[in-house]
Coordinates of C-alpha atoms and ligand atoms in Angstrom, one line a residue:
X1 CA 0.0 0.0 0.0
X2 CA 1.1 3.6 -0.6
X3 CA 3.5 5.2 1.9
X4 CA 3.1 8.8 3.0
X5 CA 5.6 11.1 4.8
X6 CA 5.7 14.8 5.4
X7 CA 6.8 17.5 7.8
X8 CA 6.8 21.2 8.6
X9 CA 9.9 22.2 10.5
X10 CA 11.1 25.0 12.7
X11 CA 14.7 24.6 11.5
X12 CA 16.7 22.3 9.1
X13 CA 15.5 21.1 5.7
X14 CA 12.8 18.6 5.2
X15 CA 14.0 16.8 2.0
X16 CA 16.6 14.3 3.4
X17 CA 14.2 13.3 6.3
X18 CA 11.5 12.7 3.8
X19 CA 13.7 10.5 1.5
X20 CA 14.8 8.5 4.6
X21 CA 11.2 8.1 5.6
X22 CA 10.2 6.9 2.1
X23 CA 13.1 4.5 2.2
X24 CA 11.8 3.0 5.5
X25 CA 8.3 2.7 3.9
X26 CA 9.7 0.9 0.8
X27 CA 8.8 -2.4 2.6
X28 CA 5.1 -1.7 2.1
X29 CA 5.5 -2.2 -1.7
X30 CA 5.4 0.5 -4.3
X31 CA 5.9 1.2 -8.0
X32 CA 6.7 5.0 -8.1
X33 CA 7.8 7.7 -5.7
X34 CA 7.8 11.5 -5.4
X35 CA 8.3 14.5 -3.1
X36 CA 7.1 18.1 -3.1
X37 CA 8.6 21.0 -1.1
X38 CA 7.2 24.4 -0.4
X39 CA 9.1 27.4 -1.7
X40 CA 8.3 31.1 -1.5
X41 CA 7.0 31.1 -5.1
X42 CA 4.9 27.9 -4.8
X43 CA 5.5 24.2 -4.9
X44 CA 8.4 22.2 -6.4
X45 CA 7.8 18.6 -7.2
X46 CA 10.0 15.7 -8.2
X47 CA 8.4 12.3 -9.0
X48 CA 9.3 9.2 -10.9
X49 CA 8.0 5.7 -11.7
X50 CA 10.2 3.0 -10.4
X51 CA 12.4 2.7 -7.3
X52 CA 13.3 5.5 -4.9
X53 CA 16.9 5.6 -6.3
X54 CA 15.4 6.9 -9.6
X55 CA 13.8 9.7 -7.7
X56 CA 17.0 10.6 -5.8
X57 CA 18.7 10.7 -9.2
X58 CA 16.3 13.4 -10.4
X59 CA 16.7 15.3 -7.1
X60 CA 20.5 15.4 -7.7
X61 CA 20.2 16.6 -11.3
X62 CA 17.5 19.2 -10.7
X63 CA 18.0 22.3 -8.6
X64 CA 15.8 21.2 -5.7
X65 CA 15.8 23.8 -3.0
X66 CA 16.2 23.1 0.7
X67 CA 12.8 23.8 2.3
X68 CA 11.2 23.4 5.7
X69 CA 7.9 22.0 4.6
X70 CA 7.3 19.0 2.3
X71 CA 5.3 15.8 1.6
X72 CA 6.5 12.6 0.0
X73 CA 4.9 9.4 -1.3
X74 CA 5.5 5.9 -2.5
X75 CA 2.7 4.8 -4.8
X76 CA 1.1 1.3 -5.2
X77 CA -0.8 1.9 -8.4
X78 CA -4.6 1.5 -8.2
X79 CA -5.9 4.1 -10.8
X80 CA -3.6 4.3 -13.9
X81 CA -0.2 2.5 -14.6
X82 CA 3.0 3.4 -12.7
X83 CA 4.2 6.3 -14.8
X84 CA 6.0 9.6 -13.9
X85 CA 2.8 11.4 -14.6
X86 CA 0.6 9.2 -12.4
X87 CA 3.2 9.3 -9.5
X88 CA 2.3 11.5 -6.5
X89 CA 2.5 14.3 -5.5
X90 CA -0.1 15.9 -7.8
X91 CA -0.4 19.7 -8.1
X92 CA -3.5 21.8 -8.7
X93 CA -3.8 24.1 -11.7
X94 CA -2.8 27.2 -9.8
X95 CA 0.5 25.4 -8.7
X96 CA -0.3 26.3 -5.1
X97 CA -1.0 22.9 -3.5
X98 CA 0.4 19.4 -3.8
X99 CA -1.4 16.3 -2.6
X100 CA -0.3 12.7 -1.8
X101 CA -3.0 10.1 -1.2
X102 CA -3.4 6.5 -0.1
X103 CA -6.8 4.9 -0.8
X104 CA -9.5 5.0 -3.5
X105 CA -11.9 7.8 -4.5
X106 CA -14.9 5.9 -5.8
X107 CA -16.7 8.8 -7.4
X108 CA -13.7 10.3 -9.1
X109 CA -15.1 10.0 -12.6
X110 CA -18.1 12.2 -11.9
X111 CA -15.9 14.7 -10.1
X112 CA -13.5 14.7 -13.0
X113 CA -16.3 15.4 -15.5
X114 CA -17.4 18.4 -13.3
X115 CA -13.9 19.8 -13.3
X116 CA -13.5 19.3 -17.0
X117 CA -16.8 21.1 -17.5
X118 CA -15.1 24.1 -15.7
X119 CA -12.2 23.9 -18.2
X120 CA -9.8 22.2 -15.8
X121 CA -7.7 19.7 -17.8
X122 CA -6.5 16.7 -15.8
X123 CA -3.0 15.5 -16.8
X124 CA -3.0 12.0 -15.2
X125 CA -5.2 8.9 -14.9
X126 CA -5.4 9.1 -11.2
X127 CA -8.3 9.7 -8.7
X128 CA -5.8 11.7 -6.6
X129 CA -5.4 14.4 -9.2
X130 CA -9.2 14.9 -9.2
X131 CA -9.0 15.5 -5.4
X132 CA -6.1 17.9 -5.9
X133 CA -7.9 20.0 -8.4
X134 CA -11.0 20.0 -6.1
X135 CA -8.9 21.4 -3.2
X136 CA -7.4 24.0 -5.6
X137 CA -10.9 25.1 -6.5
X138 CA -12.0 25.4 -2.9
X139 CA -8.9 27.3 -2.1
X140 CA -10.1 30.2 -4.1
X141 CA -12.3 31.3 -1.3
X142 CA -11.2 29.6 1.9
X143 CA -8.1 28.6 3.9
X144 CA -6.3 25.4 3.3
X145 CA -7.9 23.3 6.1
X146 CA -11.4 24.4 5.2
X147 CA -10.7 23.9 1.5
X148 CA -9.5 20.3 2.2
X149 CA -12.7 19.7 4.3
X150 CA -15.0 21.0 1.6
X151 CA -13.3 18.9 -1.1
X152 CA -13.4 15.8 1.0
X153 CA -17.0 16.3 1.8
X154 CA -17.6 15.8 -2.0
X155 CA -15.7 12.5 -2.0
X156 CA -16.9 8.9 -1.6
X157 CA -14.3 6.3 -0.8
X158 CA -11.5 6.2 1.6
X159 CA -8.2 8.0 1.9
X160 CA -5.2 9.1 3.9
X161 CA -4.0 12.4 2.4
X162 CA -1.4 15.0 3.0
X163 CA -1.7 18.5 1.4
X164 CA 1.1 21.0 1.1
X165 CA 0.6 24.7 0.3
X166 CA 3.6 26.8 -0.8
X167 CA 4.2 30.5 -0.4
X168 CA 5.9 32.7 2.1
X169 CA 4.3 30.8 5.1
X170 CA 3.9 27.1 4.0
X171 CA 1.1 25.0 5.3
X172 CA 0.6 21.3 5.8
X173 CA -2.8 19.6 6.3
X174 CA -3.6 15.9 6.4
X175 CA -6.8 13.9 6.7
X176 CA -7.9 10.3 7.1
X177 CA -10.9 8.2 6.4
X178 CA -9.8 4.5 6.3
X179 CA -6.0 4.0 5.7
X180 CA -3.8 4.9 8.6
X181 CA -2.3 8.3 9.2
X182 CA -0.4 9.7 12.2
X183 CA 1.4 12.8 13.3
X184 CA 4.7 12.9 15.2
X185 CA 5.6 15.8 17.5
X186 CA 9.3 16.3 17.4
X187 CA 11.6 19.0 18.8
X188 CA 12.6 20.3 15.3
X189 CA 9.0 20.3 14.0
X190 CA 6.0 18.2 13.2
X191 CA 6.1 15.0 11.1
X192 CA 3.3 13.0 9.5
X193 CA 3.3 9.5 8.1
X194 CA 1.2 6.5 7.0
X195 CA 3.2 4.2 9.2
X196 CA 4.9 4.9 12.6
X197 CA 8.2 3.7 11.2
X198 CA 8.4 6.8 9.0
X199 CA 8.3 9.2 12.0
X200 CA 10.2 7.3 14.8
X201 CA 13.6 8.5 13.6
X202 CA 12.3 12.0 14.7
X203 CA 10.0 11.3 17.6
X204 CA 8.2 8.5 19.4
X205 CA 5.4 10.8 20.6
X206 CA 2.7 10.1 18.1
X207 CA -1.0 11.1 17.5
X208 CA -2.9 8.4 15.6
X209 CA -5.6 10.2 13.6
X210 CA -9.1 8.8 13.6
X211 CA -11.5 8.4 10.7
X212 CA -12.9 11.8 9.7
X213 CA -10.0 13.8 11.3
X214 CA -8.5 16.8 9.5
X215 CA -5.2 17.9 11.1
X216 CA -3.5 21.2 10.6
X217 CA 0.2 21.1 11.2
X218 CA 2.5 23.9 12.1
X219 CA 6.1 23.6 13.1
X220 CA 5.2 23.5 16.7
X221 CA 1.7 22.1 17.1
X222 CA -1.2 20.1 15.6
X223 CA -4.8 21.1 15.5
X224 CA -7.3 18.3 14.7
X225 CA -10.8 19.0 13.6
X226 CA -13.7 16.8 12.5
X227 CA -15.4 17.1 9.1
X228 CA -17.7 19.8 10.5
X229 CA -14.6 21.9 11.5
X230 CA -15.0 21.3 15.2
X231 CA -11.7 21.0 17.1
X232 CA -11.3 17.5 18.5
X233 CA -8.9 16.3 21.2
X234 CA -6.4 13.6 20.2
X235 CA -3.9 12.4 22.8
X236 CA -0.4 11.6 21.8
X237 CA 1.0 8.1 22.6
X238 CA 4.5 7.0 23.2
X239 CA 5.5 4.4 20.7
X240 CA 8.0 1.8 22.1
X241 CA 9.6 0.9 18.8
X242 CA 13.2 2.1 18.2
X243 CA 14.3 3.5 14.9
X244 CA 17.1 1.0 15.0
X245 CA 14.6 -1.8 14.7
X246 CA 14.1 -0.8 11.1
X247 CA 17.6 -1.6 9.9
X248 CA 18.8 -4.8 8.3
X249 CA 22.1 -4.8 10.2
X250 CA 24.4 -7.5 8.8
X251 CA 21.6 -9.6 7.3
X252 CA 21.2 -9.9 3.5
X253 CA 17.4 -9.5 3.8
X254 CA 14.9 -8.4 6.4
X255 CA 13.1 -11.7 6.0
X256 CA 16.1 -13.7 7.1
X257 CA 16.7 -11.2 10.0
X258 CA 13.1 -11.6 11.1
X259 CA 13.2 -15.4 10.9
X260 CA 16.2 -15.3 13.3
X261 CA 14.4 -12.9 15.6
X262 CA 11.8 -15.5 16.4
X263 CA 13.3 -16.8 19.6
X264 CA 13.3 -13.3 21.0
X265 CA 9.7 -12.7 19.7
X266 CA 8.7 -15.9 21.6
X267 CA 10.2 -14.5 24.8
X268 CA 8.9 -11.0 24.4
X269 CA 5.4 -12.2 23.6
X270 CA 5.0 -14.7 26.3
X271 CA 7.4 -14.8 29.2
X272 CA 6.1 -11.7 31.1
X273 CA 2.6 -13.0 30.8
X274 CA 3.2 -16.4 32.5
X275 CA 1.7 -16.8 36.0
X276 CA 3.6 -19.9 37.1
X277 CA 1.9 -20.0 40.5
X278 CA -1.6 -20.3 39.1
X279 CA -0.7 -22.2 35.9
X280 CA -2.4 -19.3 34.1
X281 CA -1.7 -16.3 31.9
X282 CA -2.0 -12.6 32.8
X283 CA -2.6 -10.0 30.0
X284 CA -1.9 -6.4 30.8
X285 CA -4.3 -5.4 28.1
X286 CA -7.9 -5.1 29.5
X287 CA -10.7 -7.5 28.6
X288 CA -9.3 -10.9 29.4
X289 CA -10.3 -11.5 33.0
X290 CA -12.5 -14.4 34.0
X291 CA -15.5 -12.0 34.2
X292 CA -14.7 -10.6 30.7
X293 CA -14.6 -14.1 29.3
X294 CA -17.5 -15.6 31.1
X295 CA -20.0 -14.5 28.5
X296 CA -18.1 -16.0 25.6
X297 CA -19.9 -19.0 24.1
X298 CA -18.2 -19.1 20.7
X299 CA -15.5 -17.4 18.7
X300 CA -15.6 -16.1 15.1
X301 CA -12.1 -15.9 13.7
X302 CA -11.5 -13.5 10.9
X303 CA -8.3 -12.6 9.1
X304 CA -6.4 -12.6 5.8
X305 CA -3.4 -14.4 4.4
X306 CA -0.9 -15.6 6.8
X307 CA -2.9 -14.2 9.7
X308 CA -5.8 -16.5 8.7
X309 CA -3.4 -19.4 8.9
X310 CA -2.7 -18.3 12.4
X311 CA -6.4 -18.2 13.0
X312 CA -6.7 -21.8 11.9
X313 CA -4.0 -22.9 14.5
X314 CA -5.9 -20.7 17.0
X315 CA -9.0 -22.7 16.4
X316 CA -7.2 -26.0 17.1
X317 CA -5.7 -24.5 20.3
X318 CA -8.9 -23.0 21.7
X319 CA -11.1 -25.9 20.8
X320 CA -8.5 -28.4 22.1
X321 CA -7.5 -26.6 25.3
X322 CA -10.5 -24.5 26.2
X323 CA -13.3 -26.4 24.5
X324 CA -14.8 -23.2 23.1
X325 CA -16.3 -23.7 19.5
X326 CA -14.4 -21.5 16.9
X327 CA -15.7 -20.7 13.4
X328 CA -13.3 -19.2 10.8
X329 CA -13.7 -17.2 7.6
X330 CA -11.7 -15.2 5.2
X331 CA -12.3 -11.6 6.3
X332 CA -13.0 -10.8 2.6
X333 CA -15.8 -13.4 2.6
X334 CA -17.2 -12.8 6.0
X335 CA -17.9 -9.1 5.3
X336 CA -20.1 -9.8 2.3
X337 CA -21.8 -13.1 3.1
X338 CA -24.5 -11.7 5.4
X339 CA -23.2 -13.8 8.2
X340 CA -25.1 -15.1 11.2
X341 CA -23.5 -14.1 14.5
X342 CA -25.0 -15.8 17.6
X343 CA -25.3 -14.2 21.0
X344 CA -22.2 -14.7 23.1
X345 CA -19.9 -14.5 20.1
X346 CA -16.4 -13.1 20.4
X347 CA -15.2 -11.9 17.0
X348 CA -11.4 -12.4 17.1
X349 CA -9.5 -10.6 14.3
X350 CA -5.8 -11.5 13.8
X351 CA -3.6 -9.0 12.0
X352 CA 0.0 -8.0 12.0
X353 CA -0.6 -4.4 10.8
X354 CA -4.0 -3.8 12.4
X355 CA -4.8 -1.9 9.1
X356 CA -5.9 -4.6 6.7
X357 CA -9.1 -3.2 5.1
X358 CA -10.9 -6.5 4.7
X359 CA -10.2 -7.6 8.3
X360 CA -11.2 -4.2 9.7
X361 CA -14.5 -4.3 7.7
X362 CA -15.3 -7.8 8.8
X363 CA -14.7 -6.8 12.4
X364 CA -17.0 -3.8 12.1
X365 CA -19.6 -6.1 10.5
X366 CA -19.3 -8.6 13.4
X367 CA -19.8 -5.7 15.9
X368 CA -22.9 -4.4 14.0
X369 CA -24.3 -8.0 14.4
X370 CA -23.8 -7.9 18.1
X371 CA -20.5 -9.6 18.6
X372 CA -17.9 -8.5 21.2
X373 CA -14.7 -7.7 19.3
X374 CA -11.1 -8.5 20.0
X375 CA -7.8 -8.6 18.0
X376 CA -4.4 -10.2 18.2
X377 CA -2.3 -7.5 16.7
X378 CA 1.3 -6.4 16.4
X379 CA 1.0 -2.6 16.0
X380 CA 0.0 -0.5 19.1
X381 CA -2.2 2.4 18.1
X382 CA -3.4 0.7 14.9
X383 CA -7.0 1.1 13.8
X384 CA -7.8 -2.5 14.8
X385 CA -6.4 -2.1 18.3
X386 CA -8.2 1.2 18.8
X387 CA -11.6 -0.1 17.6
X388 CA -11.6 -3.5 19.3
X389 CA -13.2 -4.0 22.7
X390 CA -10.0 -5.8 23.7
X391 CA -6.6 -6.4 22.2
X392 CA -3.9 -9.0 22.7
X393 CA -0.6 -7.5 21.5
X394 CA 2.1 -9.6 19.9
X395 CA 5.6 -8.3 20.7
X396 CA 7.3 -9.0 17.4
X397 CA 8.6 -5.5 16.8
X398 CA 8.3 -3.9 13.3
X399 CA 8.1 -6.5 10.6
X400 CA 9.6 -5.1 7.4
X401 CA 9.7 -8.1 5.2
X402 CA 6.5 -8.3 3.1
X403 CA 6.3 -12.1 3.7
X404 CA 5.3 -12.4 7.3
X405 CA 7.4 -14.7 9.5
X406 CA 8.1 -13.5 13.1
X407 CA 4.7 -11.9 13.3
X408 CA 3.1 -15.2 12.4
X409 CA 5.0 -17.0 15.1
X410 CA 4.1 -14.3 17.6
X411 CA 0.4 -14.8 16.7
X412 CA 0.7 -18.5 17.3
X413 CA 2.4 -17.8 20.7
X414 CA -0.4 -15.3 21.6
X415 CA -3.1 -17.8 20.6
X416 CA -1.5 -20.5 22.8
X417 CA -1.6 -18.1 25.7
X418 CA -5.1 -17.1 25.0
X419 CA -6.3 -20.8 24.8
X420 CA -4.7 -21.4 28.3
X421 CA -6.4 -18.2 29.7
X422 CA -9.7 -19.2 28.2
X423 CA -9.4 -22.8 29.5
X424 CA -8.5 -21.6 33.0
X425 CA -11.2 -19.0 33.1
X426 CA -13.8 -21.6 32.1
X427 CA -12.5 -24.2 34.5
X428 CA -11.7 -26.6 31.7
X429 CA -7.9 -26.5 32.3
X430 CA -6.6 -27.4 35.8
X431 CA -3.8 -25.4 37.4
X432 CA -1.5 -28.3 37.0
X433 CA -2.3 -28.8 33.4
X434 CA -1.8 -25.1 32.9
X435 CA 1.6 -25.3 34.5
X436 CA 2.6 -28.1 32.2
X437 CA 1.5 -26.3 29.1
X438 CA 3.4 -23.1 30.2
X439 CA 6.5 -25.1 31.0
X440 CA 6.4 -26.6 27.4
X441 CA 6.3 -23.0 26.2
X442 CA 9.1 -21.9 28.4
X443 CA 11.4 -24.7 27.1
X444 CA 10.6 -24.0 23.5
X445 CA 13.3 -21.4 22.8
X446 CA 16.4 -23.7 22.7
X447 CA 14.5 -26.0 20.3
X448 CA 13.7 -23.1 18.1
X449 CA 17.3 -22.0 18.1
X450 CA 18.4 -25.4 16.8
X451 CA 16.4 -24.7 13.7
X452 CA 18.3 -21.4 13.2
X453 CA 21.8 -22.9 13.3
X454 CA 24.1 -22.6 10.4
X455 CA 24.1 -26.4 10.0
X456 CA 20.4 -26.6 9.7
X457 CA 20.3 -23.8 7.2
X458 CA 23.0 -25.5 5.1
X459 CA 20.8 -28.6 5.2
X460 CA 17.7 -26.7 4.0
X461 CA 19.8 -25.0 1.3
X462 CA 20.7 -28.4 -0.1
X463 CA 17.0 -29.3 -0.3
X464 CA 16.3 -26.0 -1.9
X465 CA 19.0 -26.6 -4.5
X466 CA 17.6 -30.0 -5.4
X467 CA 14.0 -28.8 -5.7
X468 CA 14.3 -25.3 -7.0
X469 CA 13.5 -26.3 -10.6
X470 CA 10.4 -28.5 -10.1
X471 CA 7.1 -27.8 -11.8
X472 CA 5.4 -27.0 -8.5
X473 CA 4.9 -28.0 -4.9
X474 CA 2.1 -29.5 -2.8
X475 CA 2.3 -28.7 0.9
X476 CA 0.3 -31.2 3.0
X477 CA -0.6 -31.3 6.7
X478 CA -3.2 -32.6 9.1
X479 CA -4.9 -31.3 12.2
X480 CA -3.2 -28.4 14.0
X481 CA -0.5 -28.6 11.3
X482 CA -2.8 -28.3 8.3
X483 CA -2.5 -24.5 8.5
X484 CA 1.3 -24.8 8.5
X485 CA 1.0 -26.5 5.1
X486 CA -1.0 -23.6 4.0
X487 CA 1.5 -21.1 5.4
X488 CA 4.5 -22.9 3.8
X489 CA 2.8 -22.8 0.4
X490 CA 2.0 -19.1 0.8
X491 CA 5.5 -18.2 1.8
X492 CA 6.9 -20.0 -1.2
X493 CA 4.4 -18.5 -3.6
X494 CA 4.9 -14.9 -2.4
X495 CA 8.6 -14.7 -2.5
X496 CA 9.7 -17.2 -5.2
X497 CA 6.6 -16.9 -7.5
X498 CA 6.6 -20.7 -7.9
X499 CA 3.3 -22.6 -8.0
X500 CA 2.6 -24.0 -4.5
X501 CA -0.6 -25.3 -3.1
X502 CA -1.4 -26.0 0.6
X503 CA -3.8 -28.8 1.2
X504 CA -5.3 -30.9 3.9
X505 CA -3.4 -34.2 3.6
X506 CA -6.6 -36.2 4.1
X507 CA -7.9 -34.5 0.9
X508 CA -5.1 -35.9 -1.3
X509 CA -7.1 -38.8 -2.6
X510 CA -10.0 -36.5 -3.5
X511 CA -8.1 -34.9 -6.4
X512 CA -4.6 -33.5 -5.8
X513 CA -3.1 -37.0 -6.0
X514 CA -3.6 -36.8 -9.7
X515 CA -0.9 -34.2 -9.8
X516 CA 1.8 -36.4 -8.3
X517 CA 4.7 -37.0 -10.6
X518 CA 8.6 -36.7 -10.5
X519 CA 8.4 -33.0 -11.1
X520 CA 5.8 -32.2 -8.4
X521 CA 7.5 -32.0 -5.0
X522 CA 5.4 -32.7 -1.9
X523 CA 6.3 -31.0 1.4
X524 CA 4.6 -33.0 4.1
X525 CA 4.3 -31.7 7.7
X526 CA 4.4 -34.7 10.1
X527 CA 2.0 -35.1 13.0
X528 CA 1.7 -36.6 16.5
X529 CA -0.1 -39.8 17.6
X530 CA -3.0 -40.7 15.2
X531 CA -2.1 -37.8 12.9
X532 CA 1.4 -39.1 12.5
X533 CA 0.1 -42.5 11.4
X534 CA -2.2 -40.9 8.8
X535 CA 0.6 -38.7 7.5
X536 CA 2.8 -41.7 7.1
X537 CA 0.3 -43.3 4.8
X538 CA 0.0 -40.1 2.8
X539 CA 3.8 -40.1 2.3
X540 CA 3.6 -43.7 1.1
X541 CA 0.8 -42.9 -1.3
X542 CA 2.8 -40.1 -2.8
X543 CA 6.1 -42.1 -3.1
X544 CA 4.3 -45.1 -4.6
X545 CA 3.4 -42.7 -7.5
X546 CA 6.9 -41.5 -8.0
X547 CA 6.4 -38.1 -6.2
X548 CA 9.4 -36.8 -4.3
X549 CA 8.6 -36.1 -0.6
X550 CA 10.2 -33.6 1.7
X551 CA 9.0 -34.3 5.3
X552 CA 9.2 -31.7 8.1
X553 CA 8.5 -32.4 11.7
X554 CA 9.4 -34.6 14.7
X555 CA 7.9 -38.0 13.7
X556 CA 11.0 -40.1 13.0
X557 CA 9.1 -42.8 11.1
X558 CA 7.6 -40.2 8.7
X559 CA 11.0 -38.6 8.2
X560 CA 12.5 -42.0 7.4
X561 CA 9.9 -42.7 4.7
X562 CA 10.6 -39.4 2.9
X563 CA 13.2 -38.6 0.2
X564 CA 14.3 -35.5 2.2
X565 CA 13.8 -34.7 5.8
X566 CA 13.8 -31.5 7.8
X567 CA 13.8 -32.8 11.4
X568 CA 12.3 -30.6 14.1
X569 CA 12.8 -31.2 17.9
X570 CA 9.7 -32.7 19.5
X571 CA 7.8 -30.1 21.5
X572 CA 4.4 -31.7 21.8
X573 CA 1.4 -31.4 19.4
X574 CA 0.1 -28.0 20.7
X575 CA 3.3 -26.1 20.1
X576 CA 4.5 -28.1 17.0
X577 CA 3.2 -25.5 14.5
X578 CA 5.6 -22.9 15.9
X579 CA 8.6 -25.1 15.2
X580 CA 7.3 -26.8 12.0
X581 CA 6.9 -23.4 10.2
X582 CA 10.5 -22.4 10.6
X583 CA 12.0 -24.9 8.1
X584 CA 9.3 -23.9 5.7
X585 CA 10.2 -20.2 6.1
X586 CA 13.8 -21.1 5.4
X587 CA 13.0 -23.4 2.5
X588 CA 11.0 -20.6 0.8
X589 CA 13.8 -18.1 1.5
X590 CA 16.5 -20.3 0.0
X591 CA 14.5 -21.2 -3.1
X592 CA 13.6 -17.5 -3.7
X593 CA 17.3 -16.5 -3.2
X594 CA 18.4 -19.2 -5.7
X595 CA 15.9 -17.9 -8.1
X596 CA 17.1 -14.3 -7.7
X597 CA 13.8 -12.9 -6.5
X598 CA 13.3 -9.7 -4.6
X599 CA 12.7 -11.4 -1.2
X600 CA 11.8 -8.4 0.9
X601 CA 9.8 -6.6 -1.7
X602 CA 8.1 -9.3 -3.8
X603 CA 6.4 -8.0 -7.0
X604 CA 2.8 -6.9 -6.8
X605 CA 2.7 -7.4 -3.0
X606 CA 2.2 -4.9 -0.3
X607 CA 3.0 -5.3 3.4
X608 CA -0.4 -4.0 4.6
X609 CA -3.4 -4.2 2.2
X610 CA -5.2 -1.1 3.4
X611 CA -7.6 -1.0 0.4
X612 CA -9.9 -3.7 -0.9
Ligands
LIG1 C1 1.9 -12.6 4.7 O1 3.1 -13.2 4.3 C2 1.3 -11.8 3.5 N1 2.1 -10.7 3.2 C3 -0.2 -11.4 3.7 O2 -0.9 -12.6 3.5 C4 -0.6 -10.9 5.1 O3 -0.6 -11.9 6.1 C5 -2.1 -10.4 5.0 O4 -2.2 -9.4 4.1 C6 -2.7 -10.0 6.3 O5 -2.0 -8.8 6.8 P1 -2.2 -8.4 8.3 O6 -1.7 -9.5 9.2 O7 -1.4 -7.1 8.5 O8 -3.7 -8.2 8.5

């Protein structure tokens, strides 16, 4: 999704800070970039299709003045191809204002016709330029903030925008309806961004704007108004992420760095919450006490992508340990299927970013239908956290790689804790059983670290080398590890662009087995107990038809049956997804690297899908 950064400063120049902010936002995925700065005689803009380096090249060539107010943007094309002309910022006819935008203006065609009827010619294919010209028109008889409010009142859709006005006293206004937007209060001035990572190099005191907010920024303060122009109070929050978290350090890719951060993520997400004495879990976030949970009779899980795979594992954990029925759906399906929500339902959204449009919409739908809402989320202050009745925060730190790894493992850890909390609150889990489960969690870290050793990585690399050229992959799993098969397939798809399909192993004989041949590699996640037996027979069915099998897990007999084995230390069934996913993350990473793919910024993908 698009990245937005901007500032109005008391001192210093804004350009370098904006470029650095856009560089941090690159991880969100983009196809063009641009900046605008305010000068005494108006606005200066530099924008270019392609990577940020291309834009920096233009800045060097062109006389681009030092200025103290500016806005910048990385665009993920929705309306019109990624060209220099369609890149943001867009400037109005008078040359007074520049606009950057994340979102979609649904009624832009009718607004464009209206502008053209007034003789205003639009130069690009974008909906953003239509909004820019609207603001320019309104500016003829009102101040900037009012002009922005009036223009937005004409708009249907959703947006996060920043508007820059040039002249002797530059102005910056920003507004939000849907995609995230925040303002950072720094000593040297005021920063704005679509992601907290863009402003934490300058300040960690942040105001997260709400839907409908229009914020007027000066170099020393922020005034927030609603769409009617009434001033509204927005408290600033202290963000506990460090700017240093956003660096790659000595790692070749963010994804590999984040895979290796998983033992720390396990510790940060769980150890401070363990109540050894009671064999229970304590969440600092409100909404998880026995009383809060007493009225919950069923759970509706909603999420997208990798987070939905975490929701699948969550269902196994909560139904298995707390005996609460859990239903699941794609957020993008739930929001449109006129769902039935029974009394006593807890709608549980899972999301790394807390800004995924489909998941937010599904959560709001569930609330409309009477559900209590909760989320497992990684970003404090995100829309989902602020809108949910209760939140359970994962402590994975900022996840820059587009392909989610450490946030996924953090979601599984949080789900394990939640299942124990629910089980203890409902009297389904004894204190002793709670202590056992928590002890299993506490002893997981050294087992996880075994999978991150150089030797293990070398072993996975060998498997990647032998299988990088196959026609495709089937990822198969059962029970609590079926979602791990789905996740392994998604990881491989999104960073290596190879065909990979995740499937319930028991479904093999109902179709996919027809695809088995020497050039179709099968990655099979082994199980425990009865599941292990079933998985062994799946492996035998595949091998009997000449299909190569890569087995991953702790079941020795399954590993011995396979052509290739990625052995995982045994940690018991409930925690096995957390370990089993790591070899699959590494396998997808090594195959993508061998294929020369852009691992941290895969084509067509965005880190947080804040539009439909
Ligand atoms: C994960 O590897 C993907 N990039 C994607 O499926 C992601 O999980 C999905 O878009 C949901 O994002 P969220 O967790 O921020 O809601």
